[in-house]
Structure formats: structure tokens, C-alpha cells
Coordinates of C-alpha atoms in Angstrom, one line a residue:
M1370 CA 96.9 100.2 80.2
V1371 CA 98.2 102.8 77.5
I1372 CA 98.9 106.3 78.8
D1373 CA 99.0 109.1 76.7
R1374 CA 102.4 110.2 76.0
F1375 CA 101.2 113.8 74.9
R1376 CA 98.8 114.3 77.6
Y1377 CA 100.9 112.9 80.2
P1378 CA 104.5 112.8 79.1
W1379 CA 106.1 112.3 82.6
L1380 CA 103.5 109.7 83.4
H1381 CA 104.2 108.0 80.3
T1382 CA 107.9 108.1 81.0
V1383 CA 107.7 106.3 84.4
S1384 CA 105.1 103.9 83.1
Q1385 CA 107.6 102.2 80.6
S1386 CA 108.4 98.7 82.0
A1387 CA 106.8 99.9 85.6
D1388 CA 105.9 97.1 88.0
W1389 CA 102.6 98.8 88.8
L1390 CA 101.3 98.5 85.1
G1391 CA 97.9 96.9 84.7
T1392 CA 97.0 97.3 88.3
D1393 CA 93.2 98.1 88.8
E1394 CA 94.0 100.9 91.2
F1395 CA 96.3 103.0 88.7
H1396 CA 94.2 102.3 85.9
H1397 CA 91.3 103.8 87.8
V1398 CA 93.2 106.8 88.9
V1399 CA 94.2 107.6 85.5
A1400 CA 91.0 107.1 83.9
V1401 CA 88.9 109.4 86.3
G1402 CA 91.3 112.4 85.8
G1403 CA 94.0 111.8 88.5
G1404 CA 96.6 111.7 85.8
E1405 CA 96.6 115.4 85.4
L1406 CA 97.6 115.8 89.2
W1407 CA 100.3 113.1 88.9
E1408 CA 101.6 114.6 86.0
T1409 CA 101.8 118.2 87.9
W1410 CA 103.6 116.0 90.8
L1411 CA 105.9 114.5 88.3
D1412 CA 106.9 117.8 86.3
F1413 CA 107.4 119.4 90.2
V1414 CA 109.8 116.9 91.1
A1415 CA 111.7 117.0 88.0
V1416 CA 111.8 120.7 88.0
N1417 CA 112.9 120.7 91.5
G1418 CA 116.0 118.5 91.2
G1419 CA 114.3 115.4 92.7
W1420 CA 113.9 113.1 89.7
S1421 CA 117.1 111.0 90.4
Q1422 CA 115.9 110.2 93.7
Y1423 CA 112.4 109.1 92.9
E1424 CA 112.8 107.6 89.3
S1425 CA 113.3 103.9 90.2
R1426 CA 110.7 104.2 92.9
L1427 CA 108.1 105.4 90.5
K1428 CA 108.7 102.4 88.3
G1429 CA 108.8 100.0 91.1
P1430 CA 105.8 98.1 92.5
K1431 CA 102.3 99.4 93.2
D1432 CA 102.9 100.1 96.8
Q1433 CA 106.3 101.4 96.5
C1434 CA 105.2 103.8 93.7
T1435 CA 102.3 105.0 95.8
I1436 CA 104.3 106.1 98.5
A1437 CA 106.8 108.0 96.3
F1438 CA 103.7 109.9 95.1
H1439 CA 102.7 110.9 98.6
E1440 CA 106.3 112.3 99.3
I1441 CA 106.1 114.2 96.2
A1442 CA 102.7 115.5 97.0
V1443 CA 103.7 116.8 100.3
A1444 CA 106.7 118.4 98.7
H1445 CA 104.7 120.1 96.2
F1446 CA 101.9 121.2 98.9
F1447 CA 104.7 123.1 100.5
V1448 CA 106.2 125.0 97.4
A1449 CA 102.9 125.5 95.8
K1450 CA 100.5 126.4 98.6
C1451 CA 102.9 127.7 101.3
R1452 CA 105.8 129.3 99.4
M1453 CA 108.5 127.3 100.5
S1454 CA 111.5 126.0 98.5
I1455 CA 113.0 122.6 98.6
L1456 CA 116.4 123.0 99.7
Q1457 CA 117.8 119.2 99.7
W1458 CA 116.2 116.0 98.7
Q1459 CA 116.9 113.1 101.1
P1460 CA 119.0 115.1 103.7
P1461 CA 120.7 113.2 106.5
G1462 CA 119.0 112.7 109.6
A1463 CA 119.6 111.2 113.1
G1464 CA 122.3 108.2 112.8
R1465 CA 122.5 107.0 109.2
T1466 CA 118.9 107.7 108.5
R1467 CA 117.5 110.4 105.9
G1468 CA 114.5 112.3 105.5
E1469 CA 112.6 113.2 102.5
F1470 CA 113.7 116.8 102.2
L1471 CA 115.0 120.1 103.7
M1472 CA 112.5 122.9 102.8
G1473 CA 112.5 126.5 103.8
R1474 CA 112.4 130.2 102.4
D1475 CA 116.2 130.3 102.5
S1476 CA 119.1 128.1 103.1
H1477 CA 119.5 129.5 106.5
H1478 CA 116.4 128.2 107.9
P1479 CA 115.8 124.6 106.7
I1480 CA 113.2 122.5 108.1
F1481 CA 113.9 118.8 108.2
T1482 CA 110.7 117.1 106.7
E1483 CA 109.6 113.2 106.9
V1484 CA 106.7 111.9 105.5
K1485 CA 105.0 108.5 106.4
S1486 CA 102.1 106.9 104.6
P1487 CA 100.0 104.7 106.9
R1488 CA 98.3 102.0 104.8
W1489 CA 95.0 100.6 105.2
E1490 CA 96.3 96.9 104.7
A1491 CA 98.5 97.5 108.1
E1492 CA 95.4 99.2 109.7
I1493 CA 93.3 96.0 109.1
A1494 CA 96.1 93.7 110.1
R1495 CA 96.4 95.5 113.2
A1496 CA 92.9 95.4 114.2
H1497 CA 91.9 92.0 112.8
G1498 CA 95.2 89.7 112.3
Q1499 CA 97.4 89.3 109.2
D1500 CA 95.0 86.5 107.9
H1501 CA 91.9 88.5 107.8
P1502 CA 89.9 87.9 104.5
R1503 CA 89.5 91.7 104.0
L1504 CA 93.2 91.8 103.1
Q1505 CA 92.5 89.5 99.8
M1506 CA 89.9 92.4 98.7
P1507 CA 90.6 95.8 97.3
K1508 CA 90.9 98.8 99.5
Y1509 CA 87.3 99.9 98.7
V1510 CA 84.5 97.0 98.1
G1511 CA 81.1 98.8 97.6
V1512 CA 80.1 101.0 100.5
E1513 CA 81.7 100.1 103.7
T1514 CA 81.5 101.3 107.2
R1515 CA 84.2 100.1 109.2
S1516 CA 85.3 101.3 112.7
T1517 CA 89.0 102.2 113.1
N1518 CA 91.3 103.7 115.4
P1519 CA 93.4 106.2 114.0
W1520 CA 95.5 106.4 117.3
A1521 CA 97.5 103.5 116.4
S1522 CA 98.7 104.4 112.8
V1523 CA 99.7 107.9 114.3
E1524 CA 101.6 106.6 117.0
Y1525 CA 103.4 104.1 114.9
A1526 CA 104.2 106.8 112.5
V1527 CA 105.4 109.2 115.2
E1528 CA 107.3 106.4 116.5
K1529 CA 109.4 105.4 113.2
A1530 CA 109.8 109.2 112.2
H1531 CA 111.4 110.2 115.8
R1532 CA 114.3 107.9 115.1
Q1533 CA 115.1 109.9 112.0
M1534 CA 114.7 113.5 113.3
P1535 CA 117.9 115.6 114.2
E1536 CA 117.9 117.8 117.0
N1537 CA 119.7 121.1 115.6
M1538 CA 117.1 122.2 113.4
P1539 CA 113.1 122.5 113.0
T1540 CA 111.7 118.9 112.4
L1541 CA 108.4 118.1 110.7
L1542 CA 106.7 114.8 110.2
V1543 CA 103.9 114.9 107.4
I1544 CA 101.3 112.0 107.5
K1545 CA 99.6 111.5 104.0
D1546 CA 97.6 108.1 104.9
D1547 CA 96.1 105.7 102.8
L1548 CA 93.8 104.5 105.6
I1549 CA 90.2 103.1 105.1
V1550 CA 89.2 106.4 106.6
S1551 CA 91.7 109.2 106.2
L1552 CA 92.8 110.9 109.2
A1553 CA 91.6 114.5 107.8
D1554 CA 88.1 112.8 107.2
W1555 CA 87.5 112.2 111.3
A1556 CA 84.9 114.7 112.6
A1557 CA 87.1 115.8 115.6
V1558 CA 90.5 115.1 114.1
V1559 CA 92.6 116.8 116.9
E1560 CA 90.9 114.6 119.7
D1561 CA 90.5 111.5 117.4
I1562 CA 94.4 111.2 116.3
G1563 CA 95.2 111.1 120.2
L1564 CA 98.4 113.1 120.0
Y1565 CA 97.6 115.1 123.2
T1566 CA 95.7 112.4 125.0
P1567 CA 96.7 112.6 128.5
K1568 CA 98.2 109.7 130.7
S1569 CA 95.2 107.6 132.2
G1570 CA 94.4 104.3 133.3
L1571 CA 93.2 103.2 130.1
K1572 CA 96.4 104.7 128.4
P1573 CA 99.2 105.0 130.7
E1574 CA 101.8 106.3 128.5
G1575 CA 99.5 108.8 127.3
G1576 CA 99.7 110.3 123.5
P1577 CA 102.9 110.8 121.5
F1578 CA 102.8 114.7 122.7
A1579 CA 101.8 114.1 126.2
D1580 CA 105.5 114.2 127.6
N1581 CA 108.9 114.6 126.0
R1582 CA 109.3 111.0 124.8
Y1583 CA 109.4 112.5 121.1
E1584 CA 111.1 115.8 122.0
R1585 CA 113.0 115.7 118.7
L1586 CA 109.8 116.0 116.7
G1587 CA 108.6 119.7 116.3
A1588 CA 105.3 118.9 114.9
V1589 CA 103.0 116.4 113.0
G1590 CA 101.0 117.5 109.9
V1591 CA 98.2 115.5 108.3
L1592 CA 97.6 116.3 104.7
K1593 CA 94.8 115.0 102.5
V1594 CA 94.6 115.7 98.4
D1595 CA 91.3 115.7 97.1
V1596 CA 90.6 115.3 93.6
D1597 CA 87.4 116.0 91.8
T1598 CA 85.6 113.6 89.5
P1599 CA 85.5 114.4 86.6
F1600 CA 88.8 116.3 87.3
Q1601 CA 87.9 120.0 87.9
G1602 CA 90.2 121.1 90.6
V1603 CA 92.4 120.0 93.6
R1604 CA 92.0 120.7 97.4
Y1605 CA 94.5 120.5 99.9
R1606 CA 93.8 119.9 103.4
F1607 CA 96.5 120.2 106.0
T1608 CA 96.5 120.6 109.9
L1609 CA 99.5 121.0 112.0
F1610 CA 100.0 119.8 115.4
E1611 CA 102.8 121.2 117.5
N1612 CA 104.7 119.3 120.1
P1613 CA 104.5 121.2 123.4
Y1614 CA 107.4 119.3 124.7
A1615 CA 109.5 119.5 121.7
L1616 CA 113.1 120.9 122.1
A1617 CA 113.7 124.5 121.6
A1618 CA 115.7 124.0 118.3
V1619 CA 113.4 121.8 116.5
V1620 CA 110.0 123.9 117.0
V1621 CA 108.5 124.4 113.7
P1622 CA 108.4 128.2 113.0
S1623 CA 104.9 130.1 112.9
G1624 CA 105.2 131.1 109.5
I1625 CA 104.8 127.5 107.9
A1626 CA 101.5 126.8 106.4
T1627 CA 99.6 130.0 107.4
G1628 CA 96.0 129.8 106.9
Y1629 CA 95.9 126.4 107.8
P1630 CA 94.6 124.9 111.0
R1631 CA 97.4 124.5 113.8
Y1632 CA 97.4 123.3 117.3
N1633 CA 99.3 122.9 120.3
S1634 CA 96.8 121.0 122.6
P1635 CA 93.3 119.6 122.2
G1636 CA 91.1 122.3 120.8
R1637 CA 94.0 125.0 120.7

């Protein structure tokens, strides 16, 4: 795969000796016009001081590079669409962990932000086992209808992210998934992702936001970026879910992502 160095200078730079060169997925994205979006994200991370944090991962294996792009895409969304600033990349979290970035409108009110990217391979393995033949195929095989349960992917992301969350500032987990059916595409996303599911016989522990188990997590956001084909524009879809049991110090301010849906319980 040859990337036009004049059309995509940053993408050309990361492609030099990159481990992902030649994969069908990356060739498809560049061919249909996604290269412009990637170039925008790479330029953004370079201008905002994050290049050194991401360069090695952007040159790494396909999955590693994809996750890095997801993290950059989330940061770009908050800066370009929500008028935030990136205050620090890879800020220290709880214990020896680190988050993706601190963001805010000023340095006195930072929001600790972590990004998780649940993968379709883990979704299939969780539902059907590690040896299922579907895992030997590309993500999309013709027209596929597959029953999925997004609860498990969301709960796993929340559980992992909560371990990283400090308890002295607002905290946010953003899920930008790579599932068979994106969380943002479920018809009733609030109910379907199960954050507020009450305790019951079928689910004794309830959803992650049914009690104070994840009290250091202020909110969960779900982001999807839709790219027109051929490339004519980009649409960002974002929904924020507040944790009603969050510690007071970690609650995400109300002014974040204004104009996008925000919930603090099912349907609200």
C-alpha cells in the first residue's frame, strides 16, 4: 500500500516501516477516503503535543494502531466539537496507572479521561468461545445479522477503567467501540447498554451504575464517528451517562458536551 505523502503527510510518516502495512482493513479505510480523517487526527495530536506519546503505537501492529487512533479521535472530538483543551497527555491515575488525557477549559478544572475500545473479536469469543471459526474471518463478511449483548462489553470497560480513576477530580470513561454492532447503533441505547439495570433475580448485582461499586467513575460516554463514503463529511455521535452514585469530587460538570444527549437514569 502506497500512501500519498503530499495528500497525507502525517499518515505517510507513521506508515514508514509500520507493522500494519499491507493489512486489508487499513488499505480499505485509506481507499474510501478515511485517510483525510486520519490525517486530521494525526495533525491534531501533533499540534497538541501528543505526538511523542503515540508515534510508536501508531507504527505498531494493526490492533495497537487502531486503539491509538480511537484515543486520538476522542480527544479531537472534545477539542473540536466541545471547545475543550487537552491539558496533559497520559496523566497519572490511581496507583501506578495512567489515563489518556486531562481535558478542560482551564487548568484549574481538569477532567481525567480514559478511553476504552471494546473489540469485536472479544465480543465473539465471550459469546461463543476462543475457538469459534468466526474469529478467523474479517470483521465484516457480506451482510451479517448477529445477536450481540453489549452489556458485557460495557461492564468490562467500566470495570477496567474504574481501577484507573482518581477520586479528587471529575472522571470520565469514553467508549469508542469496534463491536459488530456499535453501541451507538442500538435502537434504545440507554436501556441496551445496561448501565442503570436494577438488581434482579436475573442480574443480582445490577448494572454498573445501580449502586456505588464504581463510585470513582463520574460518567461514561459513548462516541461513534461516522464517515461518509465517498468522503464528504464526518458526523460525531456522542451520548453521556452520569453515574448517580459517583463521589461528589468526580462528577462530570454539566457544561461538558452540551447539545449531546445526557442521562442519569434510564430514559432521563
